[in-house]
Amino acid sequence: MLDLSNFEGYRIKANVHSYRQGDLYIAHDVNSGSLHLLDERTFNVLKAFEDLQEVEEKITLAGINQIFGQVGKPALSEAELAEIFAEMEELRQAGTLFSEEAEKVTLNYPEKPIVKAICLHVAHDCNLRCEYCFAGTGAFGGSRTLMNLETGKKGIDFVLESSGHRNHCEVDFFGGEPLLNFGVVKALVEYGRKAGAALGKTIKFTLTTNGVLLNEEIQNYLEQEEISVVLSLDGRPEVHDRMRPYANGQGSYAKITPLIKQFATRRPESSSYAVGTYYYVRGTYTHFNLDFDRDVLHIADLGIKQISMEPVVAGPEDAYAFQAGDLDKIRAAYDRLGEELLIRRAQDRAFNFFHFNVALDQGPCLIKRLSGCGAGHEYVAISPEGDLYPCHQFVGQAAYKLGSLYDENPHQLKAELVKDFRSANVYAKSACRECWARFACSGGCHAANVAFTGKLTEVYTLGCELQKKRLEVALYLKIREIQTKTLV
Amino acid sequence: MAKHIQTIVKANLSATVKTGGCGKCQTSCQSACKTSCTVGNQVCVK
C-alpha cells in the first residue's frame, strides 16, 4: 500500500505531470521519462494529491476525500482507494511513478571548449525582407555583406580543430540567405570534405534557405552532396506573403512553393528526427495567424511530410508579437493539430511535426537534457567577418562576441562568456526546478531568455507555456501511436 | 493486470546519467528550428 508519508519533501507537481488530453488521462513521470494512462478516478486522486500539497504539508486520506467533496465527485470507497494506492505503489517501487530526480550531476567540461558545430553566416544579405527576421532582414544590424572563401575555410579549420577527439562535426550554411553566396558554399563543402578526411573526421552539412534560388542545378547539387536542407515556408499564401515579401513588397509564396515541393519529393525517406540527410520545411507563426494549425495543414497538403512551425520571438513593440490573450488560442491550435494528425495517420497520409517528436526511452540522455543546446561552447556562429558568437541569434551583439577567426589564437574564446553559457543549465534556472517540462526544453532557448529577461538564467515564460503545451500533445500522440500498434 | 493505471512507456531517464554524456548527438539548433531549444525533440544517436 502506498505510504502517504513518502511524499513529504517530494513535490508531485514538479515530478509527475498528470493532465487530460483528448479523452485520455495521462501521467508523465518526469524523472524516469515514463508514461502512464490513468482511469478517471486515479487521475482525480493524483490531482487531489497536487492540490493538497499546495495548501498542506501532508497528504492525508481525509484531505483527499474533502477535495473530492468540494468538486462534487463521489467519495472514494476504501476498497477503491486501496486498489489505486496499491497500483501506484507498485509503479513507485519499479521507479516509473513518483520517481526521484537523479542526484545532482556536476556537468564537467574540459577547460578548452570542444566546439563540434558551427553556423556559418555565409551571407549577411537576403533577397527577402521578412518582417520578423531576427537577422534584421538579413544584415544582423551591420552592412550587407558576403563571407569570403578565406574566412569560410578558417571557419572549417576552426571546427575541425576545436572538435578535438570528436569525429563528427556539423556545419550549417546560414544567413541572411546562404544561396546568395552559393559559389563559396560549394567551395567550402569541397574543402571541408578534404580537410575532414585528412583528420579522419566527417562533416555533416546543412543549409537553411528561403527557397527563392532553389533551382534545379542547386537542388541537384544538394542531392549529390547529401546536404540536409531546412526550407522556410509559413503556410497559406496570404499568411506567408504578409511576412515574407521581396524588397519591393511582393510576396514570395508563388515563387518558392513549387521549388520547395519539388525538393521535398527528392527525399521521401527523410527522417523526422533529422538523422542522416533530411529536409525540413520550417515556418514561423505570429499574432497574425494564431490558427497556425491551418498553415501546417496547408504545407502538409502540398505533399510535404517533414514540417516545423515556430512561434515568433518578438518584442512587444512589434505588431506581430504575441499579445495577452493569445496563449489560449495557440494552445487550441496545437490541440487541433494533434487531433488532425491522428485522423491523417488513420488515413495513411500522416506527416511529421517537429515539435511533436518525443522519443522518450530513445531520447537524449539526462546529461544532454540538463546541459541544453551547447551554444557558446559546443556550438558557435561565425559572422561573414569571422567573428565568433554563442549562436546565430547572438550574431552582431557586441556583448556576446566570443572572439574572431582572425585572432592570434581563435580557439581562445572569451572565458567568462563560455562559463556563463555552460552554467546556464537547468539547475541554474529557478523556474525550471519546479517545472515538469524541464528535461524536454533544457531551460529554453538562451537567446529568447536573454531577449525577454536580459539574463541567461531567467526564462522566457511564454516560451515555457508553449513548450509545455507541445509536450502535452506530443505525449498524447505517442500514447495513441503505441495503442494503434498494439491493436494491429 | 493493473485496473487503474496502464504503463505505456517504461523508461529510466535517471539511469542515463551514468551511460550518457558522450556528446555525439546532433546540435539541436542545426536541425529544424533555429529559434527554440529542441533537445527533447531529438533522439540519442548512440
Coordinates of C-alpha atoms in Angstrom, one line a residue:
Chain A
M1 CA 0.0 0.0 0.0
L2 CA 1.2 3.5 -0.8
D3 CA 2.5 5.2 2.2
L4 CA 1.4 8.8 2.0
S5 CA 4.3 9.9 4.2
N6 CA 6.5 9.1 1.2
F7 CA 5.5 12.4 -0.3
E8 CA 7.0 14.5 2.4
G9 CA 9.5 16.7 0.7
Y10 CA 8.5 15.4 -2.7
R11 CA 6.8 17.9 -5.0
I12 CA 4.3 15.9 -7.0
K13 CA 3.5 18.8 -9.4
A14 CA 7.2 19.2 -10.4
N15 CA 7.8 15.5 -10.8
V16 CA 4.6 13.9 -12.1
H17 CA 2.6 15.8 -14.7
S18 CA -1.0 14.5 -14.9
Y19 CA -3.4 16.0 -17.4
R20 CA -6.2 15.3 -19.7
Q21 CA -5.7 15.5 -23.5
G22 CA -8.5 14.4 -25.8
D23 CA -10.3 11.7 -24.0
L24 CA -7.2 10.3 -22.2
Y25 CA -6.0 10.9 -18.7
I26 CA -2.2 10.9 -18.8
A27 CA 0.6 10.8 -16.2
H28 CA 4.1 11.6 -17.2
D29 CA 6.7 10.7 -14.7
V30 CA 9.3 13.4 -15.2
N31 CA 12.4 11.9 -13.7
S32 CA 12.1 8.4 -15.3
G33 CA 10.5 9.6 -18.5
S34 CA 7.8 7.0 -18.1
L35 CA 4.3 7.4 -19.4
H36 CA 1.0 6.1 -17.9
L37 CA -2.6 6.0 -18.9
L38 CA -5.0 6.5 -15.9
D39 CA -8.6 5.9 -15.4
E40 CA -10.6 9.0 -14.4
R41 CA -10.7 8.1 -10.7
T42 CA -7.0 7.6 -10.5
F43 CA -6.4 10.9 -12.3
N44 CA -8.6 12.7 -9.8
V45 CA -6.7 11.1 -6.9
L46 CA -3.4 12.4 -8.4
K47 CA -4.8 15.9 -8.9
A48 CA -6.1 15.8 -5.3
F49 CA -2.5 15.0 -4.2
E50 CA -1.3 18.0 -6.1
D51 CA -3.9 20.3 -4.7
L52 CA -3.3 19.2 -1.2
Q53 CA 0.4 19.8 -1.5
E54 CA -0.4 23.4 -2.3
V55 CA -2.1 24.0 1.0
E56 CA -1.0 21.3 3.4
E57 CA 2.3 19.9 4.4
K58 CA 1.0 16.4 4.4
I59 CA -1.4 14.4 2.2
T60 CA -4.0 12.6 4.2
L61 CA -6.9 10.3 3.2
A62 CA -9.3 12.7 4.8
G63 CA -7.8 15.6 2.8
I64 CA -8.3 13.7 -0.5
N65 CA -12.0 13.0 0.2
Q66 CA -12.5 16.6 1.3
I67 CA -11.3 17.8 -2.1
F68 CA -13.5 15.2 -3.9
G69 CA -16.4 16.6 -1.9
Q70 CA -15.6 20.2 -2.9
V71 CA -15.6 19.4 -6.6
G72 CA -18.7 17.3 -6.5
K73 CA -17.0 13.9 -7.0
P74 CA -18.3 11.0 -5.1
A75 CA -16.0 9.9 -2.3
L76 CA -13.8 7.0 -3.0
S77 CA -14.6 3.9 -1.2
E78 CA -11.9 2.5 1.0
A79 CA -11.6 -0.5 -1.3
E80 CA -11.2 1.6 -4.4
L81 CA -8.7 3.8 -2.8
A82 CA -6.7 0.8 -1.6
E83 CA -6.6 -0.6 -5.2
I84 CA -5.4 2.7 -6.6
F85 CA -2.8 3.1 -3.9
A86 CA -1.6 -0.5 -4.5
E87 CA -1.0 0.1 -8.2
M88 CA 0.7 3.4 -7.6
E89 CA 3.0 1.8 -5.0
E90 CA 3.9 -0.9 -7.4
L91 CA 5.0 1.6 -10.0
R92 CA 6.8 3.7 -7.4
Q93 CA 8.8 0.6 -6.4
A94 CA 9.5 0.0 -10.1
G95 CA 10.8 3.6 -10.5
T96 CA 8.2 4.6 -13.1
L97 CA 5.9 6.8 -10.9
F98 CA 6.8 9.3 -8.2
S99 CA 10.4 8.6 -9.1
E100 CA 13.1 10.7 -7.5
E101 CA 15.3 13.1 -9.6
A102 CA 18.7 11.8 -10.2
E103 CA 21.3 13.1 -7.8
K104 CA 22.6 16.5 -8.9
V105 CA 25.2 15.9 -11.6
T106 CA 28.3 18.1 -11.9
L107 CA 28.5 18.9 -15.6
N108 CA 32.2 18.6 -16.3
Y109 CA 33.7 20.3 -19.3
P110 CA 37.2 20.5 -20.4
E111 CA 38.9 23.8 -19.9
K112 CA 39.2 24.4 -23.6
P113 CA 35.7 24.2 -25.2
I114 CA 35.1 21.3 -27.7
V115 CA 33.3 23.1 -30.4
K116 CA 31.8 20.4 -32.7
A117 CA 29.2 22.5 -34.6
I118 CA 29.3 25.9 -36.4
C119 CA 26.7 28.1 -38.0
L120 CA 28.5 29.8 -40.9
H121 CA 26.8 33.0 -41.8
V122 CA 28.0 33.0 -45.4
A123 CA 25.6 35.8 -46.4
H124 CA 24.5 38.8 -44.4
D125 CA 22.3 39.7 -47.2
C126 CA 18.9 38.4 -48.2
N127 CA 16.6 38.5 -51.2
L128 CA 13.6 38.7 -48.9
R129 CA 12.6 41.3 -46.3
C130 CA 10.8 39.1 -43.7
E131 CA 9.1 41.3 -41.2
Y132 CA 10.1 39.2 -38.1
C133 CA 13.7 38.4 -39.2
F134 CA 16.0 38.3 -36.1
A135 CA 18.8 39.0 -38.6
G136 CA 17.3 42.4 -39.2
T137 CA 16.2 41.4 -42.7
G138 CA 19.5 39.7 -43.3
A139 CA 22.2 42.1 -42.3
F140 CA 22.2 41.4 -38.5
G141 CA 22.4 45.1 -37.7
G142 CA 25.5 45.6 -39.9
S143 CA 26.1 46.2 -43.6
R144 CA 25.0 43.7 -46.2
T145 CA 28.0 41.5 -46.9
L146 CA 29.0 38.0 -48.0
M147 CA 31.6 35.8 -46.4
N148 CA 34.7 35.3 -48.4
L149 CA 36.3 32.0 -49.1
E150 CA 39.3 32.6 -46.9
T151 CA 37.1 33.3 -43.8
G152 CA 34.9 30.3 -44.6
K153 CA 37.9 28.0 -44.8
K154 CA 39.2 29.4 -41.5
G155 CA 35.8 28.5 -40.0
I156 CA 36.0 24.9 -41.3
D157 CA 39.5 24.7 -39.9
F158 CA 38.3 26.1 -36.6
V159 CA 35.6 23.4 -36.1
L160 CA 37.8 20.6 -37.2
E161 CA 40.5 21.6 -34.7
S162 CA 38.2 22.7 -31.9
S163 CA 36.2 19.4 -32.0
G164 CA 39.2 17.6 -30.6
H165 CA 38.6 13.8 -30.4
R166 CA 35.0 14.1 -31.8
N167 CA 34.9 12.6 -35.3
H168 CA 31.6 14.1 -36.4
C169 CA 31.4 17.8 -36.9
E170 CA 28.5 19.9 -38.2
V171 CA 28.4 22.9 -40.4
D172 CA 25.2 24.8 -41.2
F173 CA 25.2 27.4 -44.0
F174 CA 23.1 30.2 -42.8
G175 CA 22.4 33.8 -43.5
G176 CA 20.6 36.0 -44.5
E177 CA 20.2 33.8 -47.5
P178 CA 23.2 31.4 -48.0
L179 CA 22.3 30.7 -51.6
L180 CA 23.3 34.3 -52.4
N181 CA 26.8 33.0 -51.8
F182 CA 26.4 29.6 -53.5
G183 CA 29.9 29.6 -55.0
V184 CA 31.5 29.9 -51.6
V185 CA 29.2 27.3 -50.2
K186 CA 30.3 24.8 -52.9
A187 CA 33.9 25.6 -52.4
L188 CA 33.6 25.1 -48.6
V189 CA 31.9 21.8 -49.0
E190 CA 34.7 20.5 -51.2
Y191 CA 37.3 22.0 -48.8
G192 CA 35.6 20.6 -45.7
R193 CA 35.3 17.1 -47.1
K194 CA 39.0 17.0 -47.9
A195 CA 40.2 18.7 -44.7
G196 CA 38.0 16.5 -42.6
A197 CA 39.1 13.3 -44.3
A198 CA 42.7 14.2 -43.7
L199 CA 42.0 14.3 -40.0
G200 CA 39.7 11.2 -40.0
K201 CA 36.7 13.3 -39.4
T202 CA 33.3 13.7 -41.2
I203 CA 31.4 17.0 -41.6
K204 CA 27.7 16.9 -41.8
F205 CA 26.5 19.9 -43.8
T206 CA 23.1 21.5 -43.5
L207 CA 21.8 24.6 -45.3
T208 CA 18.9 26.9 -44.3
T209 CA 17.3 28.7 -47.2
N210 CA 14.2 30.7 -48.1
G211 CA 14.0 28.7 -51.3
V212 CA 14.0 31.7 -53.7
L213 CA 17.1 30.5 -55.6
L214 CA 16.5 26.8 -55.2
N215 CA 16.7 26.0 -58.9
E216 CA 17.3 22.6 -60.5
E217 CA 21.1 23.0 -60.6
I218 CA 21.2 23.8 -56.8
Q219 CA 18.7 21.0 -56.0
N220 CA 20.9 18.5 -57.9
Y221 CA 24.0 19.8 -56.1
L222 CA 22.4 19.4 -52.6
E223 CA 21.3 15.9 -53.5
Q224 CA 24.7 14.9 -54.9
E225 CA 26.5 16.2 -51.8
E226 CA 23.9 14.9 -49.4
I227 CA 23.4 18.2 -47.7
S228 CA 20.5 18.4 -45.3
V229 CA 18.2 21.4 -46.0
V230 CA 15.8 23.5 -43.9
L231 CA 13.4 25.4 -46.1
S232 CA 11.3 28.3 -45.0
L233 CA 7.6 28.4 -45.7
D234 CA 5.0 29.9 -43.4
G235 CA 1.9 28.2 -44.8
R236 CA -1.1 29.7 -46.5
P237 CA -0.3 32.2 -49.3
E238 CA -1.8 35.2 -47.6
V239 CA 0.0 34.3 -44.3
H240 CA 3.3 33.7 -46.0
D241 CA 3.2 36.7 -48.2
R242 CA 2.3 39.1 -45.4
M243 CA 5.5 38.3 -43.5
R244 CA 7.9 37.1 -46.2
P245 CA 7.9 39.6 -49.1
Y246 CA 10.7 40.7 -51.5
A247 CA 12.2 44.1 -51.0
N248 CA 9.6 45.5 -53.4
G249 CA 6.8 44.3 -51.2
Q250 CA 5.6 41.5 -53.4
G251 CA 5.1 38.1 -51.7
S252 CA 7.4 35.2 -52.3
Y253 CA 4.9 32.3 -51.9
A254 CA 4.3 31.8 -55.6
K255 CA 8.0 31.6 -56.4
I256 CA 9.2 29.3 -53.7
T257 CA 6.3 26.9 -53.1
P258 CA 6.8 24.9 -56.3
L259 CA 10.6 24.7 -55.7
I260 CA 10.1 23.5 -52.1
K261 CA 7.6 20.9 -53.2
Q262 CA 9.9 19.7 -55.9
F263 CA 12.8 19.4 -53.5
A264 CA 10.8 17.6 -50.8
T265 CA 9.8 14.9 -53.4
R266 CA 13.5 14.1 -53.8
R267 CA 13.7 13.0 -50.2
P268 CA 10.7 10.7 -49.5
E269 CA 12.6 8.8 -46.7
S270 CA 13.7 11.9 -44.8
S271 CA 14.0 11.3 -41.1
S272 CA 11.5 13.1 -38.8
Y273 CA 14.3 13.2 -36.1
A274 CA 16.7 15.0 -38.5
V275 CA 19.0 12.0 -38.7
G276 CA 21.1 11.4 -41.9
T277 CA 20.4 13.5 -44.9
Y278 CA 17.0 15.1 -44.4
Y279 CA 14.8 18.1 -45.3
Y280 CA 12.5 20.1 -43.1
V281 CA 10.1 22.7 -44.1
R282 CA 10.0 25.3 -41.4
G283 CA 7.6 28.2 -40.8
T284 CA 7.1 30.9 -38.3
Y285 CA 3.7 31.8 -36.8
T286 CA 2.9 35.1 -35.3
H287 CA 0.0 37.0 -33.6
F288 CA -1.4 37.3 -37.2
N289 CA -2.0 33.6 -37.6
L290 CA -2.9 32.1 -34.3
D291 CA -4.7 29.4 -36.3
F292 CA -1.3 28.3 -37.5
D293 CA -2.5 24.7 -37.5
R294 CA -4.2 25.6 -40.7
D295 CA -0.8 26.7 -42.1
V296 CA 0.8 23.4 -41.0
L297 CA -2.0 21.5 -42.8
H298 CA -1.6 23.7 -45.8
I299 CA 2.0 22.7 -46.0
A300 CA 1.1 19.1 -45.5
D301 CA -1.5 19.3 -48.2
L302 CA 1.3 20.3 -50.6
G303 CA 2.7 16.8 -50.1
I304 CA 5.4 17.9 -47.6
K305 CA 6.0 15.4 -44.8
Q306 CA 8.5 17.0 -42.5
I307 CA 7.2 20.2 -41.0
S308 CA 8.2 22.5 -38.3
M309 CA 6.3 25.6 -37.2
E310 CA 8.0 28.0 -34.8
P311 CA 6.5 30.7 -32.6
V312 CA 7.9 34.1 -33.5
V313 CA 10.2 35.7 -31.0
A314 CA 9.4 39.4 -30.9
G315 CA 9.4 42.4 -28.7
P316 CA 6.0 44.0 -27.5
E317 CA 6.6 46.9 -29.9
D318 CA 6.1 44.6 -32.9
A319 CA 2.5 44.3 -34.2
Y320 CA 3.1 40.6 -35.0
A321 CA 4.3 39.8 -31.4
F322 CA 2.0 37.6 -29.3
Q323 CA -0.3 39.5 -27.0
A324 CA -2.0 38.8 -23.8
G325 CA -4.9 36.5 -24.5
D326 CA -3.2 34.7 -27.4
L327 CA -2.0 31.8 -25.4
D328 CA -5.3 30.0 -25.2
K329 CA -5.7 30.3 -28.9
I330 CA -2.3 29.0 -29.5
R331 CA -2.9 26.0 -27.2
A332 CA -6.2 25.3 -29.0
A333 CA -4.3 25.3 -32.3
Y334 CA -1.8 22.7 -31.0
D335 CA -4.8 20.6 -29.8
R336 CA -6.5 20.8 -33.2
L337 CA -3.2 19.9 -34.9
G338 CA -2.8 16.8 -32.7
E339 CA -6.3 15.6 -33.5
E340 CA -5.9 16.2 -37.2
L341 CA -2.6 14.3 -37.2
L342 CA -4.5 11.3 -35.7
I343 CA -7.1 11.5 -38.4
R344 CA -4.4 11.6 -41.1
R345 CA -2.4 8.8 -39.5
A346 CA -5.5 6.6 -39.7
Q347 CA -5.9 7.6 -43.4
D348 CA -2.3 6.7 -44.1
R349 CA -1.4 10.4 -45.0
A350 CA 0.4 11.3 -41.9
F351 CA 3.1 13.9 -41.7
N352 CA 5.7 14.8 -39.0
F353 CA 5.5 17.9 -36.9
F354 CA 8.9 18.5 -35.4
H355 CA 7.7 19.8 -32.1
F356 CA 5.6 16.7 -31.5
N357 CA 8.7 14.5 -31.8
V358 CA 9.2 12.7 -28.5
A359 CA 11.4 9.6 -28.3
L360 CA 11.2 9.0 -24.6
D361 CA 13.2 5.9 -23.9
Q362 CA 15.3 6.5 -27.1
G363 CA 15.6 10.2 -26.5
P364 CA 18.7 12.2 -25.4
C365 CA 20.4 11.2 -22.1
L366 CA 19.9 13.3 -18.9
I367 CA 23.3 14.9 -19.3
K368 CA 22.2 16.4 -22.6
R369 CA 18.8 17.4 -21.3
L370 CA 20.4 19.2 -18.4
S371 CA 23.1 20.9 -20.3
G372 CA 21.0 22.2 -23.2
C373 CA 21.8 23.2 -26.8
G374 CA 25.6 23.7 -26.3
A375 CA 25.6 27.3 -27.6
G376 CA 28.7 29.2 -26.7
H377 CA 30.9 26.2 -26.0
E378 CA 29.9 23.2 -28.3
Y379 CA 28.2 25.3 -30.9
V380 CA 29.2 28.8 -32.2
A381 CA 28.1 31.0 -35.0
I382 CA 30.5 32.8 -37.3
S383 CA 29.8 36.1 -39.0
P384 CA 30.9 37.0 -42.5
E385 CA 33.8 38.9 -41.0
G386 CA 34.9 35.8 -39.0
D387 CA 33.6 37.0 -35.6
L388 CA 32.5 34.2 -33.2
Y389 CA 29.2 34.3 -31.3
P390 CA 27.5 31.8 -29.0
C391 CA 24.8 31.1 -31.6
H392 CA 23.2 32.6 -34.7
Q393 CA 20.7 34.6 -32.7
F394 CA 23.5 36.5 -30.9
V395 CA 25.4 37.5 -34.0
G396 CA 26.0 41.2 -34.1
Q397 CA 25.6 41.7 -30.3
A398 CA 28.9 43.1 -29.2
A399 CA 28.5 42.0 -25.6
Y400 CA 28.3 38.4 -26.7
K401 CA 31.3 38.3 -29.1
L402 CA 33.4 35.3 -28.2
G403 CA 36.4 36.1 -30.4
S404 CA 37.4 36.1 -34.0
L405 CA 38.8 33.7 -36.5
Y406 CA 41.5 36.3 -37.2
D407 CA 42.6 36.5 -33.5
E408 CA 46.1 35.2 -32.9
N409 CA 44.5 32.2 -31.2
P410 CA 40.9 31.9 -32.4
H411 CA 40.4 28.9 -30.1
Q412 CA 40.9 31.2 -27.0
L413 CA 37.2 32.0 -26.7
K414 CA 36.2 34.7 -24.2
A415 CA 36.4 32.7 -21.0
E416 CA 33.7 34.4 -19.0
L417 CA 31.1 34.0 -21.8
V418 CA 31.9 30.3 -22.2
K419 CA 31.5 29.9 -18.4
D420 CA 28.2 31.8 -18.5
F421 CA 26.7 29.7 -21.2
R422 CA 28.0 26.4 -19.7
S423 CA 26.5 27.4 -16.4
A424 CA 23.1 28.4 -17.8
N425 CA 21.7 24.8 -17.4
V426 CA 18.5 23.5 -15.9
Y427 CA 19.9 23.6 -12.4
A428 CA 20.7 27.3 -12.7
K429 CA 17.2 28.4 -13.5
S430 CA 14.9 28.6 -10.5
A431 CA 11.7 28.5 -12.7
C432 CA 12.9 25.1 -14.1
R433 CA 13.3 23.5 -10.7
E434 CA 9.6 23.4 -10.3
C435 CA 8.7 22.7 -13.9
W436 CA 7.6 19.3 -15.1
A437 CA 8.9 20.0 -18.6
R438 CA 12.5 20.8 -17.5
F439 CA 14.1 17.8 -19.2
A440 CA 12.3 18.5 -22.5
C441 CA 13.4 22.0 -23.2
S442 CA 16.6 22.1 -21.1
G443 CA 15.7 25.5 -19.7
G444 CA 14.7 27.0 -23.1
C445 CA 16.5 29.0 -25.8
H446 CA 19.3 31.1 -24.4
A447 CA 18.7 33.8 -27.0
A448 CA 15.0 34.0 -26.2
N449 CA 15.7 34.1 -22.5
V450 CA 18.2 37.0 -22.9
A451 CA 15.8 38.8 -25.3
F452 CA 13.0 38.8 -22.8
T453 CA 14.6 38.8 -19.4
G454 CA 18.1 40.2 -20.1
K455 CA 19.5 37.1 -18.3
L456 CA 20.7 33.7 -19.4
T457 CA 19.3 32.1 -16.2
E458 CA 15.8 33.6 -16.3
V459 CA 13.3 32.1 -18.6
Y460 CA 11.0 33.5 -21.3
T461 CA 7.7 32.4 -19.7
L462 CA 5.6 32.5 -22.8
G463 CA 8.1 30.1 -24.5
C464 CA 7.7 27.9 -21.4
E465 CA 4.0 27.7 -21.8
L466 CA 4.2 26.9 -25.5
Q467 CA 6.8 24.2 -24.8
K468 CA 4.6 22.6 -22.2
K469 CA 1.5 22.5 -24.4
R470 CA 3.5 21.0 -27.3
L471 CA 4.9 18.3 -25.0
E472 CA 1.4 17.5 -23.7
V473 CA 0.2 16.9 -27.2
A474 CA 3.3 15.0 -28.2
L475 CA 2.9 12.6 -25.3
Y476 CA -0.7 12.1 -26.1
L477 CA 0.2 11.3 -29.7
K478 CA 2.9 8.9 -28.5
I479 CA 0.3 7.0 -26.5
R480 CA -2.1 7.0 -29.4
E481 CA 0.6 5.7 -31.7
I482 CA 1.5 2.9 -29.3
Q483 CA -2.1 1.9 -28.8
T484 CA -2.6 1.7 -32.5
K485 CA 0.4 -0.5 -33.0
T486 CA -0.7 -2.8 -30.1
L487 CA -4.2 -3.2 -31.7
V488 CA -2.6 -4.1 -35.1
Chain B
M1 CA -3.2 -6.8 -14.7
A2 CA -3.5 -3.3 -13.4
K3 CA -7.0 -2.0 -13.3
H4 CA -6.4 1.7 -12.9
I5 CA -3.0 2.5 -14.4
Q6 CA -1.7 1.3 -17.7
T7 CA 2.0 1.9 -18.3
I8 CA 2.6 2.9 -21.9
V9 CA 6.3 3.7 -21.8
K10 CA 8.6 2.4 -19.2
A11 CA 11.8 4.5 -19.2
N12 CA 14.7 5.1 -16.9
L13 CA 16.0 8.6 -17.8
S14 CA 17.8 9.0 -14.5
A15 CA 20.0 6.0 -15.2
T16 CA 21.3 7.7 -18.4
V17 CA 23.4 9.9 -16.1
K18 CA 25.8 7.0 -15.9
T19 CA 25.5 5.8 -19.5
G20 CA 25.2 9.2 -21.3
G21 CA 27.1 12.3 -21.9
C22 CA 29.1 11.0 -25.0
G23 CA 28.3 14.2 -26.8
K24 CA 27.8 12.5 -30.2
C25 CA 24.3 13.8 -30.7
Q26 CA 23.5 16.4 -33.3
T27 CA 23.4 20.0 -32.1
S28 CA 19.7 20.7 -31.7
C29 CA 19.6 24.0 -33.4
Q30 CA 21.1 22.6 -36.6
S31 CA 18.0 20.6 -37.4
A32 CA 14.7 22.2 -37.9
C33 CA 14.1 25.2 -35.6
K34 CA 16.8 27.8 -35.0
T35 CA 14.6 29.6 -32.6
S36 CA 13.7 27.3 -29.7
C37 CA 15.6 24.7 -27.7
T38 CA 14.6 21.4 -29.1
V39 CA 16.8 19.0 -27.2
G40 CA 13.8 16.9 -26.2
N41 CA 12.7 16.5 -29.8
Q42 CA 15.9 14.7 -30.7
V43 CA 16.9 11.0 -30.5
C44 CA 20.1 9.6 -28.9
V45 CA 22.4 8.5 -31.8
K46 CA 24.4 6.1 -29.6

